[in-house]
Each structure stands twice: as structure tokens, then as C-alpha cells.
Tab-separated table of C-alpha atoms in Angstrom:
chain	number	residue	atom	x	y	z
A	1240	MET	CA	-27.643	68.403	156.464
A	1241	ALA	CA	-29.543	70.514	158.981
A	1242	TRP	CA	-30.851	69.247	162.294
A	1243	SER	CA	-34.607	68.958	162.729
A	1244	GLN	CA	-36.317	71.102	165.366
A	1245	ASP	CA	-36.843	68.080	167.604
A	1246	GLU	CA	-33.153	67.165	167.421
A	1247	GLU	CA	-32.095	70.744	168.168
A	1248	ARG	CA	-34.472	70.872	171.150
A	1249	MET	CA	-33.104	67.581	172.532
A	1250	LEU	CA	-29.503	68.736	172.103
A	1251	ALA	CA	-30.262	72.008	173.917
A	1252	GLN	CA	-31.912	70.049	176.722
A	1253	ILE	CA	-28.873	67.737	177.015
A	1254	GLU	CA	-26.593	70.786	177.082
A	1255	ARG	CA	-28.619	72.419	179.894
A	1256	HIS	CA	-28.514	69.212	181.953
A	1257	LEU	CA	-24.771	68.910	181.400
A	1258	VAL	CA	-24.135	72.487	182.541
A	1259	ASP	CA	-26.282	71.917	185.621
A	1260	ASP	CA	-24.753	68.536	186.526
A	1261	ASP	CA	-21.069	69.160	185.744
A	1262	PRO	CA	-20.167	72.792	185.024
A	1263	ARG	CA	-16.426	72.004	184.946
A	1264	LEU	CA	-16.864	69.465	182.158
A	1265	ALA	CA	-19.085	71.888	180.271
A	1266	ALA	CA	-16.398	74.596	180.533
A	1267	ARG	CA	-13.738	72.207	179.267
A	1268	LEU	CA	-15.879	71.157	176.315
A	1269	GLU	CA	-16.577	74.800	175.459
A	1270	SER	CA	-12.862	75.592	175.623
A	1271	PHE	CA	-12.141	72.655	173.339
A	1272	ASN	CA	-14.819	73.810	170.877
A	1273	GLU	CA	-13.304	77.315	170.824
A	1274	ARG	CA	-9.850	75.957	170.024
A	1275	VAL	CA	-11.257	73.813	167.207
A	1276	ARG	CA	-13.126	76.809	165.742
A	1277	ARG	CA	-9.984	78.959	165.842
A	1278	LYS	CA	-7.895	76.235	164.243
A	1279	GLU	CA	-10.366	75.542	161.452
A	1280	GLY	CA	-10.842	79.039	160.175
A	1281	GLY	CA	-10.390	81.992	162.418
A	1282	GLY	CA	-6.900	81.405	163.835
A	1283	ARG	CA	-3.726	83.400	163.282
A	1284	ARG	CA	-1.958	82.887	160.012
A	1285	ARG	CA	1.553	83.855	158.971
A	1286	GLY	CA	0.651	86.779	156.767
A	1287	GLU	CA	-2.022	88.266	159.023
A	1288	GLN	CA	0.107	89.729	161.789
A	1289	GLY	CA	3.508	89.786	160.115
A	1290	ARG	CA	4.966	87.156	162.448
A	1291	SER	CA	5.780	83.573	161.712
A	1292	ARG	CA	5.265	80.889	164.308
A	1293	ARG	CA	8.403	80.121	166.319
A	1294	PRO	CA	9.456	76.513	166.949
A	1295	ARG	CA	9.072	75.150	170.451
A	1296	HIS	CA	12.009	75.129	172.829
A	1297	SER	CA	12.116	71.327	172.928
A	1298	THR	CA	12.194	71.152	169.110
A	1299	VAL	CA	15.262	73.400	169.031
A	1300	ILE	CA	17.015	71.296	171.683
A	1301	ILE	CA	16.299	68.078	169.770
A	1302	ALA	CA	17.554	69.570	166.489
A	1303	VAL	CA	20.784	70.800	168.104
A	1304	SER	CA	21.301	67.397	169.741
A	1305	TRP	CA	20.953	65.608	166.395
A	1306	VAL	CA	23.460	67.981	164.789
A	1307	LEU	CA	25.954	67.370	167.606
A	1308	ILE	CA	25.526	63.593	167.381
A	1309	ALA	CA	26.017	63.670	163.600
A	1310	THR	CA	29.156	65.817	164.011
A	1311	LEU	CA	30.557	63.420	166.610
A	1312	ILE	CA	29.961	60.388	164.379
A	1313	ALA	CA	31.507	62.137	161.370
A	1314	THR	CA	34.568	63.119	163.425
A	1315	LEU	CA	35.052	59.572	164.693
A	1316	LEU	CA	34.743	58.147	161.175
A	1317	ILE	CA	37.304	60.618	159.833
A	1318	MET	CA	39.730	59.745	162.648
A	1319	VAL	CA	39.346	56.001	162.041
A	1320	LEU	CA	39.756	56.309	158.286
A	1321	ARG	CA	42.818	58.535	158.611
A	1322	ASN	CA	44.386	56.103	161.102
A	1323	GLU	CA	43.763	53.133	158.771
A	1324	ALA	CA	45.195	55.050	155.816
A	1325	ALA	CA	48.272	56.039	157.815
A	1326	SER	CA	48.804	52.460	158.933
A	1327	ALA	CA	48.489	51.197	155.365
A	1328	LEU	CA	51.144	53.699	154.234
A	1329	GLY	CA	53.476	52.824	157.110
A	1330	PHE	CA	52.966	55.992	159.129
A	1331	GLY	CA	51.124	54.458	162.086
A	1332	ALA	CA	52.289	54.365	165.698
A	1333	LYS	CA	53.941	50.939	165.338
A	1334	ALA	CA	55.677	51.870	162.096
A	1335	GLY	CA	57.699	54.564	163.895
A	1336	ARG	CA	59.648	52.002	165.940
A	1337	THR	CA	62.955	51.069	164.374
A	1338	ALA	CA	65.674	48.617	165.332
A	1339	ALA	CA	67.451	51.392	167.223
A	1340	THR	CA	64.479	51.924	169.521
A	1341	LEU	CA	63.872	48.226	170.208
A	1342	PRO	CA	65.525	46.738	173.302
A	1343	ALA	CA	68.773	44.933	172.570
A	1344	LEU	CA	68.601	41.133	172.530
A	1345	PRO	CA	71.510	39.147	173.875
A	1346	ALA	CA	73.663	37.592	171.169
A	1347	ALA	CA	73.636	34.180	172.751
A	1348	LEU	CA	71.373	32.630	175.336
A	1349	PRO	CA	73.002	31.020	178.337
A	1350	LYS	CA	73.465	27.255	177.985
A	1351	LYS	CA	71.642	26.516	181.215
A	1352	SER	CA	68.361	27.868	179.934
A	1353	LEU	CA	68.636	25.819	176.722
A	1354	SER	CA	69.378	22.553	178.504
A	1355	ALA	CA	66.558	23.028	180.992
A	1356	ARG	CA	63.993	22.794	178.260
């Protein structure tokens, strides 16, 4: 729907007053309008210049961080599951101790310690 001549005249008058009163704001609004126009239709596209858009530096850092965190969690899970499986089969750290490696217990306790109780 097109603007009427009166509406166009009033908009032009508002624009002139804005430029006169606050030129910085007018420049910002014009810059914003240019970016919107480029984005809507006239901007770069993948096939136009033969280049694809590269991801931002922060996006790459976040992706690498997530991969490292996932690898760490997977490694910890594998270690825990292997340790539980080894313990269940009798290959854990405690299973390696035999009677020969345990400290020798005296054959009989002294009578004094038994009577004291």
C-alpha cells in the first residue's frame, strides 16, 4: 500500500528535523537501514563470489571445547567401567594381594591382653 502525498511530505519533514536536531542519530539510523537492505536482498551470497562464510572465532572455540569435554567424559566412563569389570573378574587392585603379601599375624595373643578385656 503506497503512502499518500501528505504522508510522504510529513515523513520528509520529520526526517529533515531529525537530521537537523541529532545528526548522529540520523547517521546511525541510515547505517541500520543500509544493513537491513543488504541483508534482505542485495547482500553477498555463497555462490556469488565463490567464497563461503567462515564461522566466527568464538564459535570455533566453543565447538572445540565441547569436543574436549565430551572426550574427557567418555574417557572417564571407559576407565570406570573397565575398573568395575576388572574388579568383578578378580583383577582389581585388592585382588592382587595374597596371603604371602599380608603381614603375619601372631599365632597366639598374649594372655595379659585377653584378661584385660
